[in-house]
PDB file of N, CA and C in Angstrom:
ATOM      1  N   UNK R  27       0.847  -1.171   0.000  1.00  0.00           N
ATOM      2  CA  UNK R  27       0.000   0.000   0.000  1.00  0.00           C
ATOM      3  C   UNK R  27       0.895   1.236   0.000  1.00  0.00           C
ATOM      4  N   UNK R  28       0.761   2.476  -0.589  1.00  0.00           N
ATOM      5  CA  UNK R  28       1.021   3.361  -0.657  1.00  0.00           C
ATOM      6  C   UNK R  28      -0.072   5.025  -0.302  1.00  0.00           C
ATOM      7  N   UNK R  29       1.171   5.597   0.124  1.00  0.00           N
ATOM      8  CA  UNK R  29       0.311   6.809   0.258  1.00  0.00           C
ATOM      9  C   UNK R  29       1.032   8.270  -0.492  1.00  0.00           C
ATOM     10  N   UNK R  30      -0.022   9.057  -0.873  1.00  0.00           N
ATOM     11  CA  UNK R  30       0.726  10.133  -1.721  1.00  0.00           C
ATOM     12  C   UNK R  30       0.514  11.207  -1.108  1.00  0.00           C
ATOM     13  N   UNK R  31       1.164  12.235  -1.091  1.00  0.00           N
ATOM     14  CA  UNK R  31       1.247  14.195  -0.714  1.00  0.00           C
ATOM     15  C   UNK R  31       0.712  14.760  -1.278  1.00  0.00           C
ATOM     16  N   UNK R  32      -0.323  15.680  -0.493  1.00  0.00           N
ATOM     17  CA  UNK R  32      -0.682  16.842  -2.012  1.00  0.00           C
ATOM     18  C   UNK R  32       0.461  17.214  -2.615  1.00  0.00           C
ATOM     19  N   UNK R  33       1.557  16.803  -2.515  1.00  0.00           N
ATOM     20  CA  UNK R  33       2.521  17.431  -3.636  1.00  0.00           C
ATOM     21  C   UNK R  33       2.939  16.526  -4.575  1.00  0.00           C
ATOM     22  N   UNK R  34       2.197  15.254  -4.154  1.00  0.00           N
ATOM     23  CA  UNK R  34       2.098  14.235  -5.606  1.00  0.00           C
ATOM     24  C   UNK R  34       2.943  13.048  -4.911  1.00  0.00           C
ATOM     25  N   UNK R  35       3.968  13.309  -4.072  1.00  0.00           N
ATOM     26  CA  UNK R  35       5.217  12.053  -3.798  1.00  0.00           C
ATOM     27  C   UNK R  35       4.383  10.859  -3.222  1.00  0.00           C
ATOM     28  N   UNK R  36       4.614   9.488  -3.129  1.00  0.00           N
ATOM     29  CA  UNK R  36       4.188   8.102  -2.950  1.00  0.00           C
ATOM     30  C   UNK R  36       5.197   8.376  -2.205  1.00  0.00           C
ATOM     31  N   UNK R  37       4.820   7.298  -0.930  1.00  0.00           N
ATOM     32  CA  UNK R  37       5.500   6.656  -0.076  1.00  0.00           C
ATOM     33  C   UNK R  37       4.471   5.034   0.283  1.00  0.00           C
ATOM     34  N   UNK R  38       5.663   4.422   0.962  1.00  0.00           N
ATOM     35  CA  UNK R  38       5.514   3.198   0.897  1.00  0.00           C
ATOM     36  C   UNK R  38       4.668   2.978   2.697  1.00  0.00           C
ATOM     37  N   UNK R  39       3.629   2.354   2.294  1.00  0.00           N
ATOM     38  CA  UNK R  39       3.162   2.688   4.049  1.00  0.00           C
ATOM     39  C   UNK R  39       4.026   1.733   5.182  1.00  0.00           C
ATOM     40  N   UNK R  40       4.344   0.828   4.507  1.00  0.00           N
ATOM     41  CA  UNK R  40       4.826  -0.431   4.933  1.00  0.00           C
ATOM     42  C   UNK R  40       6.724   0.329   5.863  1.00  0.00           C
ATOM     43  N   UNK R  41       6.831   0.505   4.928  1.00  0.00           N
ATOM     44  CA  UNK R  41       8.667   1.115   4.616  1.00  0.00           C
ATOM     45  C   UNK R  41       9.084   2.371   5.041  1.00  0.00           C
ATOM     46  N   UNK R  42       8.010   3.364   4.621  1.00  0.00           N
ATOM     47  CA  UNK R  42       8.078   4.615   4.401  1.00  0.00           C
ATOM     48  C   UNK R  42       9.270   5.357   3.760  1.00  0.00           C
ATOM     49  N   UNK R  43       9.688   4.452   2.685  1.00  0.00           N
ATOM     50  CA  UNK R  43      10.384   4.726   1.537  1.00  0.00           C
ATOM     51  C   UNK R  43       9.596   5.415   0.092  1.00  0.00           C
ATOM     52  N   UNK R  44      10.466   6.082   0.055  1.00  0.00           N
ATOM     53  CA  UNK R  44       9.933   7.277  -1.177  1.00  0.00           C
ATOM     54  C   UNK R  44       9.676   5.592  -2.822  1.00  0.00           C
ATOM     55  N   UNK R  45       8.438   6.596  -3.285  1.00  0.00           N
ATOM     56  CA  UNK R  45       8.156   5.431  -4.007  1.00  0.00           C
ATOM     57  C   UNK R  45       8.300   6.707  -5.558  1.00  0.00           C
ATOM     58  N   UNK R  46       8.935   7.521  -5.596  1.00  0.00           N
ATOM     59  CA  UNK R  46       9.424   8.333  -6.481  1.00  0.00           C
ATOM     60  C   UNK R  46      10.787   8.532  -6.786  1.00  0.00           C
ATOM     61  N   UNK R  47      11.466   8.898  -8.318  1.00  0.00           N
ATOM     62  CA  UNK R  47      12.642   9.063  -8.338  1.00  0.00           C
ATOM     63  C   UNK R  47      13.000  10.123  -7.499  1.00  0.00           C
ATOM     64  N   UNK R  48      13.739  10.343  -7.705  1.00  0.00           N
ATOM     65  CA  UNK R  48      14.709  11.314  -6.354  1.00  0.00           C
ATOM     66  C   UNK R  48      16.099  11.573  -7.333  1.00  0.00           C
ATOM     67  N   UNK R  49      16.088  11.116  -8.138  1.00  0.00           N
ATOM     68  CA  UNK R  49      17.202  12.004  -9.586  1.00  0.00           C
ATOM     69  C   UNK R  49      18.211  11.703  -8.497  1.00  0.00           C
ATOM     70  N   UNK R  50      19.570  12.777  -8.803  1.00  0.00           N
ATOM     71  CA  UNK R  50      20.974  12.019  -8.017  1.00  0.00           C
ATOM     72  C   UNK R  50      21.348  12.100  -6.845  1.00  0.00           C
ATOM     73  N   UNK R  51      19.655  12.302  -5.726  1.00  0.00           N
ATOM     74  CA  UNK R  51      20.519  12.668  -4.562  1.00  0.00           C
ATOM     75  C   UNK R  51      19.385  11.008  -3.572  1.00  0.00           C
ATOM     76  N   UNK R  52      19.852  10.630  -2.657  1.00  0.00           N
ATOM     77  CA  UNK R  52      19.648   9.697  -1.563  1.00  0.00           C
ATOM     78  C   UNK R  52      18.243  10.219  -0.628  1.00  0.00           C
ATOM     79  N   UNK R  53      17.279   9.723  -0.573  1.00  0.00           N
ATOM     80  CA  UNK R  53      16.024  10.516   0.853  1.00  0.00           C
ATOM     81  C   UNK R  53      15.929   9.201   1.177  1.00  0.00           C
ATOM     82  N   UNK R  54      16.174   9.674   2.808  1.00  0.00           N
ATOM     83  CA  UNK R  54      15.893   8.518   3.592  1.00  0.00           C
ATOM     84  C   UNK R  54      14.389   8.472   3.772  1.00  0.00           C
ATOM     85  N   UNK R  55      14.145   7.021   4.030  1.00  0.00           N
ATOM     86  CA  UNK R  55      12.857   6.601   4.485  1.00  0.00           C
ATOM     87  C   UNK R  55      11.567   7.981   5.869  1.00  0.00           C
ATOM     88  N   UNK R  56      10.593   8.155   5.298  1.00  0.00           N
ATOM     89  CA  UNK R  56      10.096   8.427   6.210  1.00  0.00           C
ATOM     90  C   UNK R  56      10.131   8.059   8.002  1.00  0.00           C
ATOM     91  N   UNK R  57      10.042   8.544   8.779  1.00  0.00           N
ATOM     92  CA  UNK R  57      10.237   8.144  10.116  1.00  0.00           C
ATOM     93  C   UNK R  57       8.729   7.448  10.600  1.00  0.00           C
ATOM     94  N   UNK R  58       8.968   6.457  11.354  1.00  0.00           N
ATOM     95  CA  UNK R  58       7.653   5.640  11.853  1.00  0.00           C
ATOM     96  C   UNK R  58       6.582   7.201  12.009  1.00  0.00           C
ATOM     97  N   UNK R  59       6.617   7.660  13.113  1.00  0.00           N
ATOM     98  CA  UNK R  59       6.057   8.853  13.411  1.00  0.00           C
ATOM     99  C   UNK R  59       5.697   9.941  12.127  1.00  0.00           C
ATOM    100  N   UNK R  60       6.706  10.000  11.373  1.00  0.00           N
ATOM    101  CA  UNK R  60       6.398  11.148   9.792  1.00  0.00           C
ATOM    102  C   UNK R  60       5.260  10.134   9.355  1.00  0.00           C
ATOM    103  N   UNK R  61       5.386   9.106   9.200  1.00  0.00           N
ATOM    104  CA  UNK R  61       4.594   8.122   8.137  1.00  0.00           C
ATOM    105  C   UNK R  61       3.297   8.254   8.432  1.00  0.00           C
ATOM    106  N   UNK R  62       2.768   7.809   9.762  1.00  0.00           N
ATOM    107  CA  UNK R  62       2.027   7.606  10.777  1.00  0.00           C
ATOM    108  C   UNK R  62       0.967   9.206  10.525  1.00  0.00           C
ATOM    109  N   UNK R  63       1.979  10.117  10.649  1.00  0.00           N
ATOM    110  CA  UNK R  63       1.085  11.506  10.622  1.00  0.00           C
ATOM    111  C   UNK R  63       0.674  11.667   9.070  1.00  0.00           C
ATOM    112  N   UNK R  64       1.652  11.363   8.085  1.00  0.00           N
ATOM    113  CA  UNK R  64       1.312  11.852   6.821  1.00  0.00           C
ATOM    114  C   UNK R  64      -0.189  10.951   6.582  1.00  0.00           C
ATOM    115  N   UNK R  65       0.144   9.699   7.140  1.00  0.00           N
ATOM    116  CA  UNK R  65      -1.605   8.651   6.904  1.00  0.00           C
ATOM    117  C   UNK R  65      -2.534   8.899   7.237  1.00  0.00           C
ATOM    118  N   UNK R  66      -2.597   9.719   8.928  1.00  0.00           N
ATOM    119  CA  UNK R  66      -3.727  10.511   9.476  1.00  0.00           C
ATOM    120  C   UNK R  66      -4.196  11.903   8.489  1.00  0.00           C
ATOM    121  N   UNK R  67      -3.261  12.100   8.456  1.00  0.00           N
ATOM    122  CA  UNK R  67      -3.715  13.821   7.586  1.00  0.00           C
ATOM    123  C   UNK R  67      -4.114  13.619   6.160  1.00  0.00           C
ATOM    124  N   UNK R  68      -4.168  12.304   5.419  1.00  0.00           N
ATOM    125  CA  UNK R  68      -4.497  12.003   4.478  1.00  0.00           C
ATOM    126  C   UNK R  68      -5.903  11.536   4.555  1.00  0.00           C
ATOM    127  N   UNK R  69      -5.693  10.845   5.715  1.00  0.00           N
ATOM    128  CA  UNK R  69      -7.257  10.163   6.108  1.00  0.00           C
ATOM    129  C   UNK R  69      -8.163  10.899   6.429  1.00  0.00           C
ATOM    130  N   UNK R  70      -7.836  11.846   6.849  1.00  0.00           N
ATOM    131  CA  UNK R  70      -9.198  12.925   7.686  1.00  0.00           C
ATOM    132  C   UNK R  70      -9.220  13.631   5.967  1.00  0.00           C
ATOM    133  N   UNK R  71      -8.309  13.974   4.981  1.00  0.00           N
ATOM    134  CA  UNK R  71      -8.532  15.127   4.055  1.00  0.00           C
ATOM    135  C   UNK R  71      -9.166  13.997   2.779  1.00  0.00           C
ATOM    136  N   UNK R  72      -9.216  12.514   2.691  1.00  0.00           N
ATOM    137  CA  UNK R  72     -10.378  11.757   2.157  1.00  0.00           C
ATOM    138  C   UNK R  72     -11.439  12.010   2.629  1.00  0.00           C
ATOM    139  N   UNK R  73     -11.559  11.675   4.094  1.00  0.00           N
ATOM    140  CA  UNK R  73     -12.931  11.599   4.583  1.00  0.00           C
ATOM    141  C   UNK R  73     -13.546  12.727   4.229  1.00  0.00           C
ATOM    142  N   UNK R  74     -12.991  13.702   4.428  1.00  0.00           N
ATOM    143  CA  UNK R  74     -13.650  14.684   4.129  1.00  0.00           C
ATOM    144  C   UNK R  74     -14.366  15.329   2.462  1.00  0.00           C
ATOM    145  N   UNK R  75     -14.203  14.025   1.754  1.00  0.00           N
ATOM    146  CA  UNK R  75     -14.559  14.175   0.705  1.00  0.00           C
ATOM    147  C   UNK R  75     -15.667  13.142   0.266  1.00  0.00           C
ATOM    148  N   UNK R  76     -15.510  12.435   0.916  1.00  0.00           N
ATOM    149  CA  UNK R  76     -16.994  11.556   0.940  1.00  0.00           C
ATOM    150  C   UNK R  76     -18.005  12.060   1.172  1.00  0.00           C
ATOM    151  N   UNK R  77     -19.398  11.636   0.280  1.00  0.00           N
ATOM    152  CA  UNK R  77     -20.755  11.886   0.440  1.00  0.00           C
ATOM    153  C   UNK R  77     -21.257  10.576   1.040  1.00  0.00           C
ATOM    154  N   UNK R  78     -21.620  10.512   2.425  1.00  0.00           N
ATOM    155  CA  UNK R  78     -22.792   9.268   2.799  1.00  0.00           C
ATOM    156  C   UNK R  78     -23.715   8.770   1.789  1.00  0.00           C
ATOM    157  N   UNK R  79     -23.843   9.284   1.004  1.00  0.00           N
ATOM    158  CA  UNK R  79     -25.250   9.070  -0.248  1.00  0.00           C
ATOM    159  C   UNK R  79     -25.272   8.374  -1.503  1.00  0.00           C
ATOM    160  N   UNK R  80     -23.843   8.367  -1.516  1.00  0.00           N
ATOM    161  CA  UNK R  80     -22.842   7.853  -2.890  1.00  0.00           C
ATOM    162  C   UNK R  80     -22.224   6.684  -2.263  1.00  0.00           C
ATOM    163  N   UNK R  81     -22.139   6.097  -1.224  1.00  0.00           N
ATOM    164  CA  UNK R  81     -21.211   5.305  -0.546  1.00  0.00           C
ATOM    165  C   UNK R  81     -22.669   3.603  -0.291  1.00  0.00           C
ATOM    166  N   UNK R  82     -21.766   2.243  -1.085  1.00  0.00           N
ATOM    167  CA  UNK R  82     -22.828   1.339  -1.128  1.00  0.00           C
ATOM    168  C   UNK R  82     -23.044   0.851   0.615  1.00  0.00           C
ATOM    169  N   UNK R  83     -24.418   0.099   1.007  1.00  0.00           N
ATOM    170  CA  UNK R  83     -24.351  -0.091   2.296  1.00  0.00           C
ATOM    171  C   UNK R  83     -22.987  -0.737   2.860  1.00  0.00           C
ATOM    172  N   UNK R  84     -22.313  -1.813   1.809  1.00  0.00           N
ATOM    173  CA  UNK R  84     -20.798  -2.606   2.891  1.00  0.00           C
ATOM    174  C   UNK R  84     -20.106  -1.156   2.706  1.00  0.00           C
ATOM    175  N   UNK R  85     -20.303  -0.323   2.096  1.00  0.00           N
ATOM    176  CA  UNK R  85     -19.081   0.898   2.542  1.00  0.00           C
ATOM    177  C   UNK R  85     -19.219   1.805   3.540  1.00  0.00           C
ATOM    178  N   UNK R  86     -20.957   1.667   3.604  1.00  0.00           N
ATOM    179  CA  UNK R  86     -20.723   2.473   4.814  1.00  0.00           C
ATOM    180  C   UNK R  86     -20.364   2.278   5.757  1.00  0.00           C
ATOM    181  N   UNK R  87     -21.090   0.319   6.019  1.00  0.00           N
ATOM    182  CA  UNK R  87     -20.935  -0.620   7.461  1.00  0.00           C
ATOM    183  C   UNK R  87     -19.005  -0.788   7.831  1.00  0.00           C
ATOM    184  N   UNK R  88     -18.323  -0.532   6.415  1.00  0.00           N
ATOM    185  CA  UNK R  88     -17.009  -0.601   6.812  1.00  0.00           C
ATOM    186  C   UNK R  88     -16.225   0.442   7.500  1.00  0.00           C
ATOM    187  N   UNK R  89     -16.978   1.688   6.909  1.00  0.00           N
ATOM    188  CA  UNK R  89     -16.402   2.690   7.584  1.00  0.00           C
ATOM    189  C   UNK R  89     -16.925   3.361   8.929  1.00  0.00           C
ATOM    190  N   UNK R  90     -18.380   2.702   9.285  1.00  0.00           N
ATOM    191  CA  UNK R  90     -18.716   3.217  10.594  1.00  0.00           C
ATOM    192  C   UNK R  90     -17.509   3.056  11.709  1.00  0.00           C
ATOM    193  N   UNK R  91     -17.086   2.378  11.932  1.00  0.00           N
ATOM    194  CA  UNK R  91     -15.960   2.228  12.927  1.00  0.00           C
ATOM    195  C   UNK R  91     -14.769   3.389  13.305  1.00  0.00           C
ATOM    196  N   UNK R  92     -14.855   3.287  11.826  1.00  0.00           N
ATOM    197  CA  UNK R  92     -13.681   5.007  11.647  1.00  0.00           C
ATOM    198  C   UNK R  92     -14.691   6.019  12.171  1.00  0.00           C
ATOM    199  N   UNK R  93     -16.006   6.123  11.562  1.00  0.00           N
ATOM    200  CA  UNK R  93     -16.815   7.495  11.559  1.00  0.00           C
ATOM    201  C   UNK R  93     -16.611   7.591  13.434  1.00  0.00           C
ATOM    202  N   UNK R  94     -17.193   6.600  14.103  1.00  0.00           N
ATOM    203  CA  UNK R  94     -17.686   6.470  15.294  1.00  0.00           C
ATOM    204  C   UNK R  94     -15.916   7.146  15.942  1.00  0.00           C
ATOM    205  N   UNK R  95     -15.124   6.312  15.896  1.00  0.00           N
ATOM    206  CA  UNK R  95     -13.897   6.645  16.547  1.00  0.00           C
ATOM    207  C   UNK R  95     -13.593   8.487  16.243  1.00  0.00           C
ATOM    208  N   UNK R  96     -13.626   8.575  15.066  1.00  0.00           N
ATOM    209  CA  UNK R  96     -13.643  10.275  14.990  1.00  0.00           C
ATOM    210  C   UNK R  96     -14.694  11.360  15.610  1.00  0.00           C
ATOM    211  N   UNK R  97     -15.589  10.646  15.874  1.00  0.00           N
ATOM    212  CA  UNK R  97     -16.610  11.687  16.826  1.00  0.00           C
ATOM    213  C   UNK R  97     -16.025  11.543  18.586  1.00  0.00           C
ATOM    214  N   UNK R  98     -15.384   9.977  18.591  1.00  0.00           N
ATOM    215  CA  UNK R  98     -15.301  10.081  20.070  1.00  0.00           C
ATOM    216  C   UNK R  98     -14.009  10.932  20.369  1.00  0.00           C
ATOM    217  N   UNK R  99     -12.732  11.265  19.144  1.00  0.00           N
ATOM    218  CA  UNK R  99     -11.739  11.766  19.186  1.00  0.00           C
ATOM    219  C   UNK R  99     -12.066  13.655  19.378  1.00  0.00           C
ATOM    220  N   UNK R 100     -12.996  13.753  18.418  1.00  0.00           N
ATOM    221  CA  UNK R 100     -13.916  14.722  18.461  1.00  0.00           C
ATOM    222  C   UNK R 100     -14.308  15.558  20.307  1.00  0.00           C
ATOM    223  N   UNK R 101     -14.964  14.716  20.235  1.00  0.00           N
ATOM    224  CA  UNK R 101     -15.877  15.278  21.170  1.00  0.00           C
ATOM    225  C   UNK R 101     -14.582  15.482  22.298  1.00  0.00           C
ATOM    226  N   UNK R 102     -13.721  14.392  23.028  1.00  0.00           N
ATOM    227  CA  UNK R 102     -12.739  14.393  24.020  1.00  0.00           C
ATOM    228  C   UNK R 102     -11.767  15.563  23.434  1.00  0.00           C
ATOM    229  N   UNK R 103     -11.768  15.983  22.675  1.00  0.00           N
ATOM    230  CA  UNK R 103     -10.700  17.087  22.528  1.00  0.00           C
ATOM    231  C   UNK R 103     -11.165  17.990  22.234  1.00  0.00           C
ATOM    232  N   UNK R 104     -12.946  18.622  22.044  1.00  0.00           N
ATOM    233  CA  UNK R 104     -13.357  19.765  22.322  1.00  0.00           C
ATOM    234  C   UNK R 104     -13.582  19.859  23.819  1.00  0.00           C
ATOM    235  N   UNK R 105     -14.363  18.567  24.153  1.00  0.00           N
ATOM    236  CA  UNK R 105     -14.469  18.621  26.222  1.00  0.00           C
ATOM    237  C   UNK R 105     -12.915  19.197  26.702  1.00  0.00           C
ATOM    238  N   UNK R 106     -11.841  18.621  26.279  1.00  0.00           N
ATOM    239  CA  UNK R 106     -10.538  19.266  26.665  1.00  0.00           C
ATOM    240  C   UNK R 106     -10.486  20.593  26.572  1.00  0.00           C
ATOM    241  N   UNK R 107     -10.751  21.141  25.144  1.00  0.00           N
ATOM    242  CA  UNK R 107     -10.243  22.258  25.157  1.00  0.00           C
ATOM    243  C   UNK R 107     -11.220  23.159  25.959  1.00  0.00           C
ATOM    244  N   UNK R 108     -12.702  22.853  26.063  1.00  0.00           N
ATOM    245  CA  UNK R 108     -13.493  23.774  27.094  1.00  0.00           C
ATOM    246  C   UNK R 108     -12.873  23.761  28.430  1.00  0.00           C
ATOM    247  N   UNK R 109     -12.636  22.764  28.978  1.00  0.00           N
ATOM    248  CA  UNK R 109     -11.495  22.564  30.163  1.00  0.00           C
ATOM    249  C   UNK R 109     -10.690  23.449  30.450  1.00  0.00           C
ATOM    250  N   UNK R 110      -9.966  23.345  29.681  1.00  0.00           N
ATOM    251  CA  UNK R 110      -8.589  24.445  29.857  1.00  0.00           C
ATOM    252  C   UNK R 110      -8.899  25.760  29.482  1.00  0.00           C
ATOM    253  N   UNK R 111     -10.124  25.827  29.248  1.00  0.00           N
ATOM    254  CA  UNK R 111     -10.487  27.186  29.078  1.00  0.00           C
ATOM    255  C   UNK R 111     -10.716  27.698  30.514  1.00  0.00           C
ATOM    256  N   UNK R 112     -11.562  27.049  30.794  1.00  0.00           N
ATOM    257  CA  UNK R 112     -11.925  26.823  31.907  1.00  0.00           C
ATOM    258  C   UNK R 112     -11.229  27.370  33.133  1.00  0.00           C
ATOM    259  N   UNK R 113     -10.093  26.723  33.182  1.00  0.00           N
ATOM    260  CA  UNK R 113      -9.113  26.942  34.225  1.00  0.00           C
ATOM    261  C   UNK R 113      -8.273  28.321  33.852  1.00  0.00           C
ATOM    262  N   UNK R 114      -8.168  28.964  32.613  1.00  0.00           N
ATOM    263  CA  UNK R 114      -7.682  29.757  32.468  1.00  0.00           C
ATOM    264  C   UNK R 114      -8.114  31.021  33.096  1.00  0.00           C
ATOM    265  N   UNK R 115      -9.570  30.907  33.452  1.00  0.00           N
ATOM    266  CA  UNK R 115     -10.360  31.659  33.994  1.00  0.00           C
ATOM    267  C   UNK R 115     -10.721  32.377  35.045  1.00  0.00           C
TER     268      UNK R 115
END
């Protein structure tokens, strides 16, 4: 599996080796952590392009799991940030 940049580059999800030439110079592998973030920030900027309406029922039943986990990520890190508002107070 691979993942690409809005600036077009593939990387390898597995490796996180550049899956593009690189002409005469050496790029090391993405870092566990670089990889990891570039997959999240890819994933939320898909999701965000999906229509529920266009999506067949096994696609939706596959992706409820994700949907559900992003509301609970959601919600705990707006309750946070009212928190610390909170205390700032």
């Amino acid at each position: 599996m691979s993942i690409t940049t809005a600036g077009g580059y593939s990387y390898d999800t597995a490796t996180g080796r550049p899956l593009f030439d690189t002409k005469e110079f050496w790029l090391h592998p993405l870092t566990p952590e670089n990889l990891a973030y570039l997959i999240l920030a890819e994933g939320l900027r898909v999701a965000a392009t999906l229509k529920p309406s266009t999506l067949t029922p096994e696609e939706r039943s596959e992706l409820m799991p994700v949907a559900q986990s992003l509301i609970r990520v959601y919600n705990r890190l707006r309750e946070g940030s009212q928190h610390r508002l909170r205390e700032r107070s």
